[in-house]
Amino acid sequence: MSWIRSRWLFFTGIGAALSGCFTSQERGGQALYEQHCANCHGRDGEGLGTLMPPLAGADYLLTHRAALPCLVRRGQRGPITVNGQPYDGVMPAFSRQQLTDADVANILNYVQRAWGNAAPEAVTVTDVTACGE
């Protein structure tokens, strides 16, 4: 086998392996969402009436994208408006013992791409780490 062909096979294999990792992380984000978030925000992101805001089709995800990692990490108290509807509930904070920075990034990336949401860019682990606790 030629040197060029062996390099091509090597890099093709790495690409396939990495694409599998990203697919696995996306499924991981969904599983983490279902475990930690769905009780309040609904399995399909529909929210809980006027008590908990929806995430499906939520304008808040786009207008507050930079703040989302800190919102998950530190929680939320006080009034917010989602799709024109006011909410004044409490969202608990999730510490690094509960969710790693990678877990938070995977959840947010799942939420921002599920149920018709279309975030312009992904949340990175660095975005979450910058939040502190």
Short mmCIF file of C-alpha atoms in Angstrom, two decimals:
data_model
loop_
_atom_site.label_atom_id
_atom_site.label_comp_id
_atom_site.label_asym_id
_atom_site.label_seq_id
_atom_site.Cartn_x
_atom_site.Cartn_y
_atom_site.Cartn_z
CA MET A 1 0.00 0.00 0.00
CA SER A 2 1.36 3.40 -0.88
CA TRP A 3 2.27 5.99 1.72
CA ILE A 4 -0.37 8.42 0.41
CA ARG A 5 -3.12 5.80 0.48
CA SER A 6 -2.23 4.72 4.03
CA ARG A 7 -2.37 8.36 5.22
CA TRP A 8 -5.73 8.82 3.50
CA LEU A 9 -7.09 5.70 5.22
CA PHE A 10 -5.73 6.87 8.57
CA PHE A 11 -7.35 10.34 8.36
CA THR A 12 -10.58 8.92 6.97
CA GLY A 13 -10.73 6.58 9.97
CA ILE A 14 -10.14 9.46 12.39
CA GLY A 15 -12.88 11.48 10.69
CA ALA A 16 -15.32 8.59 11.00
CA ALA A 17 -14.41 8.09 14.65
CA LEU A 18 -14.88 11.79 15.44
CA SER A 19 -18.23 11.97 13.68
CA GLY A 20 -19.34 9.07 15.85
CA CYS A 21 -18.26 10.96 18.96
CA PHE A 22 -20.28 14.03 18.00
CA THR A 23 -23.34 11.92 17.26
CA SER A 24 -22.95 10.22 20.63
CA GLN A 25 -22.64 13.61 22.36
CA GLU A 26 -25.83 14.83 20.71
CA ARG A 27 -27.71 11.78 22.01
CA GLY A 28 -26.02 12.36 25.35
CA GLY A 29 -27.38 15.91 25.43
CA GLN A 30 -30.89 14.59 24.87
CA ALA A 31 -30.51 11.96 27.60
CA LEU A 32 -29.14 14.56 30.04
CA TYR A 33 -31.99 16.94 29.16
CA GLU A 34 -34.54 14.22 29.81
CA GLN A 35 -32.91 13.38 33.14
CA HIS A 36 -32.34 16.92 34.49
CA CYS A 37 -34.66 19.33 32.63
CA ALA A 38 -37.72 17.57 31.24
CA ASN A 39 -39.60 17.45 34.56
CA CYS A 40 -40.05 21.23 34.40
CA HIS A 41 -39.61 22.14 30.74
CA GLY A 42 -41.37 19.07 29.33
CA ARG A 43 -40.05 16.15 27.34
CA ASP A 44 -40.79 18.04 24.12
CA GLY A 45 -39.73 21.44 25.49
CA GLU A 46 -43.33 22.64 25.77
CA GLY A 47 -42.94 24.05 29.30
CA LEU A 48 -45.49 23.78 32.08
CA GLY A 49 -48.31 26.24 31.41
CA THR A 50 -47.60 29.60 33.01
CA LEU A 51 -45.30 28.04 35.64
CA MET A 52 -42.29 26.96 33.56
CA PRO A 53 -41.30 28.48 30.23
CA PRO A 54 -41.15 26.48 27.04
CA LEU A 55 -37.87 25.82 25.29
CA ALA A 56 -39.43 24.71 22.00
CA GLY A 57 -39.52 27.73 19.71
CA ALA A 58 -38.38 29.97 22.57
CA ASP A 59 -37.16 33.41 21.52
CA TYR A 60 -35.27 33.58 24.83
CA LEU A 61 -32.76 31.00 23.57
CA LEU A 62 -31.69 33.32 20.74
CA THR A 63 -31.85 36.64 22.57
CA HIS A 64 -29.96 35.37 25.63
CA ARG A 65 -27.66 32.81 24.00
CA ALA A 66 -24.48 34.07 25.71
CA ALA A 67 -26.13 33.91 29.14
CA LEU A 68 -27.50 30.36 28.82
CA PRO A 69 -24.46 28.52 30.25
CA CYS A 70 -24.52 30.75 33.35
CA LEU A 71 -28.29 30.38 33.66
CA VAL A 72 -27.92 26.59 33.85
CA ARG A 73 -24.88 26.76 36.12
CA ARG A 74 -26.24 29.44 38.52
CA GLY A 75 -29.99 28.96 38.18
CA GLN A 76 -32.63 31.62 37.56
CA ARG A 77 -34.73 33.66 39.97
CA GLY A 78 -37.02 36.49 39.12
CA PRO A 79 -39.12 37.46 36.16
CA ILE A 80 -38.26 36.57 32.57
CA THR A 81 -40.30 36.78 29.37
CA VAL A 82 -40.40 33.96 26.84
CA ASN A 83 -42.36 34.41 23.61
CA GLY A 84 -44.18 37.37 25.15
CA GLN A 85 -45.32 35.40 28.21
CA PRO A 86 -43.99 36.46 31.63
CA TYR A 87 -42.65 33.80 34.01
CA ASP A 88 -41.54 34.30 37.59
CA GLY A 89 -40.44 30.89 38.78
CA VAL A 90 -37.21 29.48 40.11
CA MET A 91 -34.83 27.31 38.14
CA PRO A 92 -32.31 25.46 40.30
CA ALA A 93 -28.58 25.80 39.76
CA PHE A 94 -26.64 22.79 38.52
CA SER A 95 -23.20 22.47 40.11
CA ARG A 96 -20.21 20.77 38.50
CA GLN A 97 -20.87 17.81 40.78
CA GLN A 98 -24.30 17.44 39.15
CA LEU A 99 -23.37 18.32 35.54
CA THR A 100 -19.91 18.72 34.07
CA ASP A 101 -19.17 21.66 31.78
CA ALA A 102 -19.35 19.24 28.84
CA ASP A 103 -22.76 18.01 30.07
CA VAL A 104 -24.11 21.57 30.19
CA ALA A 105 -22.76 22.31 26.70
CA ASN A 106 -24.33 19.10 25.36
CA ILE A 107 -27.71 19.89 26.96
CA LEU A 108 -27.72 23.43 25.60
CA ASN A 109 -26.71 22.30 22.14
CA TYR A 110 -29.48 19.70 22.17
CA VAL A 111 -32.07 22.26 23.32
CA GLN A 112 -30.93 24.82 20.75
CA ARG A 113 -31.40 22.29 17.91
CA ALA A 114 -34.48 20.36 19.09
CA TRP A 115 -38.16 21.12 18.50
CA GLY A 116 -37.56 23.48 15.59
CA ASN A 117 -34.96 25.62 17.36
CA ALA A 118 -32.07 26.66 15.15
CA ALA A 119 -29.23 28.31 17.08
CA PRO A 120 -26.68 30.02 14.84
CA GLU A 121 -23.72 28.52 16.71
CA ALA A 122 -22.94 25.84 19.25
CA VAL A 123 -22.24 26.36 22.93
CA THR A 124 -18.71 25.23 23.78
CA VAL A 125 -17.24 23.80 26.95
CA THR A 126 -15.19 27.00 27.17
CA ASP A 127 -18.45 29.03 27.21
CA VAL A 128 -19.66 27.01 30.19
CA THR A 129 -16.31 27.05 32.00
CA ALA A 130 -16.20 30.85 31.74
CA CYS A 131 -19.32 30.96 33.88
CA GLY A 132 -17.74 29.63 37.03
CA GLU A 133 -20.20 28.51 39.71
#
